[in-house]
mmCIF file of C-alpha atoms in Angstrom:
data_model
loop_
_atom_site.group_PDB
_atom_site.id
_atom_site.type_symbol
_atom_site.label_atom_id
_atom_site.label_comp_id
_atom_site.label_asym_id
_atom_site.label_seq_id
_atom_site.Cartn_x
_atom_site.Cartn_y
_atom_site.Cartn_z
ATOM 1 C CA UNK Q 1 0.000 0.000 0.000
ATOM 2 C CA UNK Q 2 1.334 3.257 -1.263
ATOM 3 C CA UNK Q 3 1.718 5.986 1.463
ATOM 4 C CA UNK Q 4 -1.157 8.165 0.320
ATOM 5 C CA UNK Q 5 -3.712 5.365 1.244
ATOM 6 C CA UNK Q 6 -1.771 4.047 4.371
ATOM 7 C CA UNK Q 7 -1.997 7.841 6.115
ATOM 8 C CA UNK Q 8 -5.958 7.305 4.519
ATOM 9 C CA UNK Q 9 -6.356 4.125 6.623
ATOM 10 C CA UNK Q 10 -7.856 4.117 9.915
ATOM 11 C CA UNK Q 11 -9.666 1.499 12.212
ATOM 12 C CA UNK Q 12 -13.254 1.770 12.848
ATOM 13 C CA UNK Q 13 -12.803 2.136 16.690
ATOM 14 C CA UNK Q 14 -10.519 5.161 16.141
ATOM 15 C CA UNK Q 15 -12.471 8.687 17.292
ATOM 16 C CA UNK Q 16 -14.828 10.139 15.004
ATOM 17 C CA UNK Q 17 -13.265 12.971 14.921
ATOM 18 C CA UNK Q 18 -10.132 11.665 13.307
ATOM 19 C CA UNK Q 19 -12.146 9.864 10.698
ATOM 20 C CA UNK Q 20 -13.485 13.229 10.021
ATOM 21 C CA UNK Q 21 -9.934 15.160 9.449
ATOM 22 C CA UNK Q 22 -8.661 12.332 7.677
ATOM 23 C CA UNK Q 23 -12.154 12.481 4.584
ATOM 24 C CA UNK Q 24 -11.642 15.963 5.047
ATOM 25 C CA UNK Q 25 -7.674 15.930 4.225
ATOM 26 C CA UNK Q 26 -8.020 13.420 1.308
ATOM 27 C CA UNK Q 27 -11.512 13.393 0.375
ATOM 28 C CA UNK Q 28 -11.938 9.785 1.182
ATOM 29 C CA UNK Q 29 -10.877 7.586 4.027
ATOM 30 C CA UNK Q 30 -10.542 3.506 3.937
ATOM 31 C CA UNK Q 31 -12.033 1.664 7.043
ATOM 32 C CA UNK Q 32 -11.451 -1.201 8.480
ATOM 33 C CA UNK Q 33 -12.616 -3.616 11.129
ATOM 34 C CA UNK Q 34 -15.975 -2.578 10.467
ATOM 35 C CA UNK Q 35 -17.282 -6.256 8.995
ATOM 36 C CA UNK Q 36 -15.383 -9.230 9.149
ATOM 37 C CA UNK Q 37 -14.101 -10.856 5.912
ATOM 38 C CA UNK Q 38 -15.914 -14.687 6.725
ATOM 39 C CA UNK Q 39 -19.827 -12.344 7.509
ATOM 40 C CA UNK Q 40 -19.338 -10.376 3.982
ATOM 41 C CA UNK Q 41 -18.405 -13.209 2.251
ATOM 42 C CA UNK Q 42 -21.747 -15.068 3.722
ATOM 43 C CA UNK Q 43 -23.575 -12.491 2.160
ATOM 44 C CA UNK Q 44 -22.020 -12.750 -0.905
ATOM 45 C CA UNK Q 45 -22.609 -16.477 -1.142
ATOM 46 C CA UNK Q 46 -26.319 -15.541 -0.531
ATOM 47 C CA UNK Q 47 -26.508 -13.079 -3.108
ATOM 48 C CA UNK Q 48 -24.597 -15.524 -5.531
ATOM 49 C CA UNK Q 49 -27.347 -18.500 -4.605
ATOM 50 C CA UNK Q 50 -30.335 -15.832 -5.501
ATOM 51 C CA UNK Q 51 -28.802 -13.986 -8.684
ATOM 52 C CA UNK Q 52 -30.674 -14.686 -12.155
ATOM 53 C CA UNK Q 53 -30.145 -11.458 -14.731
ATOM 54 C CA UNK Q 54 -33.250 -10.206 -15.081
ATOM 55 C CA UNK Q 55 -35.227 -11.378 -11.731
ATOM 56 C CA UNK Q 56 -35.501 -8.308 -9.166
ATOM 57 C CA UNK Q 57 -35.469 -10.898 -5.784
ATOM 58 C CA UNK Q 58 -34.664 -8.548 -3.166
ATOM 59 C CA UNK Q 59 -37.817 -6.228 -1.735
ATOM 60 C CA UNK Q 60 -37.335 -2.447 -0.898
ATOM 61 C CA UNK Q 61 -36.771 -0.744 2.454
ATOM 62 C CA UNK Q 62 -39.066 1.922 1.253
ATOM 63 C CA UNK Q 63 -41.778 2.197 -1.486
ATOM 64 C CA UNK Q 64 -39.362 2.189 -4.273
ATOM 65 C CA UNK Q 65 -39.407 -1.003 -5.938
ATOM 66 C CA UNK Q 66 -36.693 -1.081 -8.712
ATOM 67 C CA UNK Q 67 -35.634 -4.389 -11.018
ATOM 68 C CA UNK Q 68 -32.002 -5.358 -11.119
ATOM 69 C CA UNK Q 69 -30.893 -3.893 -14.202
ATOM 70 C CA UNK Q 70 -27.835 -3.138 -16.699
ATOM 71 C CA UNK Q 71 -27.035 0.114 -17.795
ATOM 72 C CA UNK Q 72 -24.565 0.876 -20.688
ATOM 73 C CA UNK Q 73 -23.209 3.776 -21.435
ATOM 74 C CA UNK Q 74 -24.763 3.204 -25.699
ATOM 75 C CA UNK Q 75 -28.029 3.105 -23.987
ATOM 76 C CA UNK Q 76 -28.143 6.637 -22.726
ATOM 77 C CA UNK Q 77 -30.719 5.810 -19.969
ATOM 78 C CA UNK Q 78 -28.626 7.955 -17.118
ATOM 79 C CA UNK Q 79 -27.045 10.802 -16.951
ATOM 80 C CA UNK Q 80 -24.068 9.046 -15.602
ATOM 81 C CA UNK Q 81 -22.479 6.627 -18.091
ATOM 82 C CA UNK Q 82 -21.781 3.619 -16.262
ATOM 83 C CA UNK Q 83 -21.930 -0.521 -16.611
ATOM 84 C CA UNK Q 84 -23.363 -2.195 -13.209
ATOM 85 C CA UNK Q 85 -26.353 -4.161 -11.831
ATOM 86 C CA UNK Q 86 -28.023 -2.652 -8.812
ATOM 87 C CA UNK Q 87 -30.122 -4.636 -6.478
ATOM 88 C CA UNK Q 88 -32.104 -2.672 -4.267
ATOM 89 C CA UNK Q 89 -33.897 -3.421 -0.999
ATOM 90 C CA UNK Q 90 -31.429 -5.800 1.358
ATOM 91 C CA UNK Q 91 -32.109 -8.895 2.378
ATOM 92 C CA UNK Q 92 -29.624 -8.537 5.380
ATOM 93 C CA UNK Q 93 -30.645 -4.835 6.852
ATOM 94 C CA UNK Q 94 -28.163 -5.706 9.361
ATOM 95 C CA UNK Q 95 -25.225 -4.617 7.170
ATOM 96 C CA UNK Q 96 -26.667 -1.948 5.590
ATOM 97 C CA UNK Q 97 -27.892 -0.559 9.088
ATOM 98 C CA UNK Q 98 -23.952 -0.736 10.277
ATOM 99 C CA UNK Q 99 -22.955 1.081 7.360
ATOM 100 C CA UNK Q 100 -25.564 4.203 7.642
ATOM 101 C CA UNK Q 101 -24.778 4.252 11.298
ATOM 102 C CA UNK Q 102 -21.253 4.838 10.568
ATOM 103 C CA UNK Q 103 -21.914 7.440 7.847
ATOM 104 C CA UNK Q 104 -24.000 9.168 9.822
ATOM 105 C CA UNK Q 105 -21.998 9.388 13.267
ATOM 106 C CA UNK Q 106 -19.065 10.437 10.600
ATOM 107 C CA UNK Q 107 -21.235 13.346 9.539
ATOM 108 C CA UNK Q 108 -22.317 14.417 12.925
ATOM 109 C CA UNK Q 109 -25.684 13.448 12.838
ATOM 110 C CA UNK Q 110 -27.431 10.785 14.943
ATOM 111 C CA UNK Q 111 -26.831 7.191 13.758
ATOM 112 C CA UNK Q 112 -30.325 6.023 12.515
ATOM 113 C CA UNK Q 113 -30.490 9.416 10.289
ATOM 114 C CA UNK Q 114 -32.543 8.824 7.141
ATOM 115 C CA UNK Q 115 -31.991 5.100 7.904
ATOM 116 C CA UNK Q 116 -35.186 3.709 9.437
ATOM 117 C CA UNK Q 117 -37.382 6.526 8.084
ATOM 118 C CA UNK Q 118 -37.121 9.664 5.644
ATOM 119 C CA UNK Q 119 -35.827 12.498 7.763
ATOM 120 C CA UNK Q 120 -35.331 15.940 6.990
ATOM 121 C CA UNK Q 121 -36.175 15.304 3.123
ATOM 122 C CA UNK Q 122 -33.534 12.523 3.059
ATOM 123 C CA UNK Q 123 -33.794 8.811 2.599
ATOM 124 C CA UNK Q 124 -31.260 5.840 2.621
ATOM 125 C CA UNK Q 125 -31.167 3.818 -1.078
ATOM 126 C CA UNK Q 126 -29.649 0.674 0.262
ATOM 127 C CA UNK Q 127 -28.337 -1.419 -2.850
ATOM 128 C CA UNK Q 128 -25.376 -3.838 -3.989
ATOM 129 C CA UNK Q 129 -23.852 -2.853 -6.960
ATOM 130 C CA UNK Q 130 -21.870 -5.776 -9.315
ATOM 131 C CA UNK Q 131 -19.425 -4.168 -11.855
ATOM 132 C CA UNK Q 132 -19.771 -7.279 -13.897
ATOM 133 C CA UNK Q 133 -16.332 -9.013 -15.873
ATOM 134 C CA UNK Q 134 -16.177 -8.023 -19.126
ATOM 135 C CA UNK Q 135 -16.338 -4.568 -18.385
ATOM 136 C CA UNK Q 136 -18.311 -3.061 -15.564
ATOM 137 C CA UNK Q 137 -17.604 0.830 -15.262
ATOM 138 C CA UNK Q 138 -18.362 4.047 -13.615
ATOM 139 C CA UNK Q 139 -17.103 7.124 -14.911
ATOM 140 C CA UNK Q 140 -15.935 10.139 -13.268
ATOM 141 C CA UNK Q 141 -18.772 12.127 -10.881
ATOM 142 C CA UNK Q 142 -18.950 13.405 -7.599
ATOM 143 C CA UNK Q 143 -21.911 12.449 -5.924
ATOM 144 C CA UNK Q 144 -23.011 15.849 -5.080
ATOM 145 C CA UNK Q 145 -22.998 16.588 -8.890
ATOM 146 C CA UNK Q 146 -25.040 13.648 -9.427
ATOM 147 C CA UNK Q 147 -27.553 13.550 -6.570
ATOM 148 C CA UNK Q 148 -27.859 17.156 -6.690
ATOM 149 C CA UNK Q 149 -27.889 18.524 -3.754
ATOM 150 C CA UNK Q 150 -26.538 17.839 -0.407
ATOM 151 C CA UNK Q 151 -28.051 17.464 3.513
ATOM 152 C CA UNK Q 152 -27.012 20.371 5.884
ATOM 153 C CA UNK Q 153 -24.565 17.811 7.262
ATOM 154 C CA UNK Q 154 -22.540 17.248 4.565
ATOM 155 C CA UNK Q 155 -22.669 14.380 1.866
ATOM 156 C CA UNK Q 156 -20.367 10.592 2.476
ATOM 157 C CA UNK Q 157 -21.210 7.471 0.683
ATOM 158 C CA UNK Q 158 -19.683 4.252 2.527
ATOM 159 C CA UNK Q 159 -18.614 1.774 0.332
ATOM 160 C CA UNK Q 160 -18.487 -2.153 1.630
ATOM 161 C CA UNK Q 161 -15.826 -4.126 -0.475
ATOM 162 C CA UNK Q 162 -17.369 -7.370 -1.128
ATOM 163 C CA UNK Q 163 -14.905 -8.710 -3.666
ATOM 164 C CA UNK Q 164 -10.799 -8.331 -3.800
ATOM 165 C CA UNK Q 165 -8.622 -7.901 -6.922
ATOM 166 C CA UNK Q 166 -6.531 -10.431 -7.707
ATOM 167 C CA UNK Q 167 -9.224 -12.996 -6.046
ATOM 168 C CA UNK Q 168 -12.686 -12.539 -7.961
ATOM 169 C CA UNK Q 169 -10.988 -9.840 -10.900
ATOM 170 C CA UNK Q 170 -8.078 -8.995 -12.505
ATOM 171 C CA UNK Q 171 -7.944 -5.280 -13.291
ATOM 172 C CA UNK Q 172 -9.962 -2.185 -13.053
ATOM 173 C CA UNK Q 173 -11.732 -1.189 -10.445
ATOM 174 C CA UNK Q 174 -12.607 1.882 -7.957
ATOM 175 C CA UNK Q 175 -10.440 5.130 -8.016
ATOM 176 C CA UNK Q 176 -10.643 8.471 -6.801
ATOM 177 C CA UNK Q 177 -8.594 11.927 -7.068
ATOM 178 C CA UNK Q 178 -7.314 14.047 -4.040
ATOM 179 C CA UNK Q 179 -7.611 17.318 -3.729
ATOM 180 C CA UNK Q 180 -4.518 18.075 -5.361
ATOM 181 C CA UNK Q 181 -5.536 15.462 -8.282
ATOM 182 C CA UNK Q 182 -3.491 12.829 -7.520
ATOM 183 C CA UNK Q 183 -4.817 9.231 -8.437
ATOM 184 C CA UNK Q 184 -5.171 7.220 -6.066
ATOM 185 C CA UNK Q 185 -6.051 3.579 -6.971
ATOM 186 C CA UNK Q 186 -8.823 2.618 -4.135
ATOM 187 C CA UNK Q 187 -8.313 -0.938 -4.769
ATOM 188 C CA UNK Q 188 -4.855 -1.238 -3.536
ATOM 189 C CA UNK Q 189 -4.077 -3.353 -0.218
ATOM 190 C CA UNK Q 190 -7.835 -3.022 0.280
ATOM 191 C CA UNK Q 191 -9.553 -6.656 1.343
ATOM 192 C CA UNK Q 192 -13.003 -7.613 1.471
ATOM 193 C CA UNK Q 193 -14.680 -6.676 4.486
ATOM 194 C CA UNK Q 194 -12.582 -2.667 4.080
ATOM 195 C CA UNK Q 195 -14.962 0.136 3.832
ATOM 196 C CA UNK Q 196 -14.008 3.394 1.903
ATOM 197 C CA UNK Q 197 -15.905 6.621 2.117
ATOM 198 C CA UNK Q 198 -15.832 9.126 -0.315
ATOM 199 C CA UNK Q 199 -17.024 12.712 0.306
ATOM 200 C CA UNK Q 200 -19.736 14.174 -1.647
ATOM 201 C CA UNK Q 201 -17.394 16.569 -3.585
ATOM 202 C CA UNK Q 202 -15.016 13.886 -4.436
ATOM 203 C CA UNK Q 203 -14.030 12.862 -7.645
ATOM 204 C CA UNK Q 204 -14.141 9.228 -8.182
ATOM 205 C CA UNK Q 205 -15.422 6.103 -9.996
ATOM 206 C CA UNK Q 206 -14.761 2.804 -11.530
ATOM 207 C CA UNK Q 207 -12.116 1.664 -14.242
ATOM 208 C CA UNK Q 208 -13.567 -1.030 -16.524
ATOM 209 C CA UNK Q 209 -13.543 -4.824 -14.474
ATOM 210 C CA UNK Q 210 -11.686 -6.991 -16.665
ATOM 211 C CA UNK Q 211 -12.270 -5.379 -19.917
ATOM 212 C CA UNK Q 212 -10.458 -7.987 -21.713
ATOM 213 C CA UNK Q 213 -12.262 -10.803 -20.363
ATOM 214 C CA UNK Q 214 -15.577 -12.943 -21.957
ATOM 215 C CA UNK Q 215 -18.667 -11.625 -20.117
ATOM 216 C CA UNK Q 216 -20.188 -13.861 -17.436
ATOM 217 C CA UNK Q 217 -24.446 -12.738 -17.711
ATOM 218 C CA UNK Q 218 -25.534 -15.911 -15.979
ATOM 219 C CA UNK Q 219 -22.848 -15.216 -12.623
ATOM 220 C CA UNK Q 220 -22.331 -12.381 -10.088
ATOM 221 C CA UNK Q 221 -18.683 -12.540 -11.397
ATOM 222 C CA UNK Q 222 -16.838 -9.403 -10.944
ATOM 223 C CA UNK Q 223 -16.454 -6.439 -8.283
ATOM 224 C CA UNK Q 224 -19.292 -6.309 -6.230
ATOM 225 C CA UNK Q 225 -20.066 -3.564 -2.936
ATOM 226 C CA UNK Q 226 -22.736 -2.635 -0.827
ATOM 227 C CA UNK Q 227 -23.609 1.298 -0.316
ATOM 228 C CA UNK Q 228 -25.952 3.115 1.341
ATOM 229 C CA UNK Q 229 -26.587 6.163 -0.362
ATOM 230 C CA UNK Q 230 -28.287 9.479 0.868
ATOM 231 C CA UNK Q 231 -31.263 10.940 -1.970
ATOM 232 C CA UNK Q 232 -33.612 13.166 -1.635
ATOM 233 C CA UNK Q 233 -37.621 12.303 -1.190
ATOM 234 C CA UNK Q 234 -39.191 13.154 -3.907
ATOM 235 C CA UNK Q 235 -43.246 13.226 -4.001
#
């Protein structure tokens, strides 16, 4: 691990505080001890034993329903060119709770913000997200930009690695630049189980997932996280 991430690093039972300087300094921050590797693998494994490519098996925390789906950037059905499956509505809450909780404590607020229930105009989208092989992308964004707008608190996104490089891909992957621009590959040292926050004015996203490898649409093969992301309610 280069020294950029190592100074990035920092165990989930350090302060709050110091998790704070440290986003603030770099404009992300890598977690660990949060999950243990053998529980996010178990997950996986679940999520591997339910995937088909077009079934939509998990059910929503709130009333948005939304089918698994597969965006490419030829299709031009976001604003936000980008390769991935999305499976909404968790059928573990449990890790998804321990994520928000973090985010939000991290952003000052009180854990169960916009978790449980909307809250000041502000709901949790709860969702794994498989890059797939073959190709799986995000480009560049910060999430402010793309949500459009931002709570009072601030805007994080925590990121649950799910997958490692050099286990379940090859190359590619998630990335993000400093304040200063510097490229910092997020993949890097990181292990399954790691969790890396990026702030909301961040820029970041996801190199292509083995680009030069035969497509796997029957599989979750590929990168795969869990995020809880902060939107806005909207009537």
């Amino acid at each position: 691990m280069n020294d950029l991430l190592a100074a990035a690093s920092l165990d989930h039972n350090e302060p709050f505080w110091k998790h704070r300087g440290t986003l603030e300094t770099f404009g992300f921050l890598r977690v660990t001890g949060l999950f243990e590797r053998e529980e996010v693998l178990r997950i996986r494994r679940g999520l591997e034993s339910l995937f088909t490519p077009t079934a939509d098996f998990v059910e929503p925390i709130y009333h948005r329903k939304s089918a698994q789906y597969l965006r490419d950037e030829d299709h031009g059905e976001s604003r936000l060119a980008r390769r991935v499956r999305m499976f909404y509505g968790p059928p573990d809450p449990w890790l998804f709770q321990r994520l928000a909780h973090f985010r939000n404590q991290l952003c000052g607020v009180h854990p169960d913000w916009a978790f449980s229930r909307p809250e000041d105009g502000w709901w949790t989208a709860c969702h794994f997200n498989h890059y797939p092989r073959g190709g799986g992308f995000l480009n560049a964004h910060t999430d402010v930009d793309y949500v459009r707008d931002e709570p009072m608190h601030g805007y994080c996104q925590p990121v649950l690695y799910m997958s490692q490089r050099g286990e379940d891909f090859a190359t590619g992957g998630g990335w993000a630049l400093t304040a200063n621009d510097a490229f910092v590959d997020l993949e890097e040292g990181r292990e399954i189980g790691d969790v890396v926050i990026v702030g909301g004015r961040t820029i970041h996203g996801v190199r292509a997932v083995d680009s030069e490898a035969p497509a796997v649409p029957d599989a979750l093969v590929g990168r795969v996280v869990a995020i809880t992301t902060p939107l806005r309610v909207t009537s």
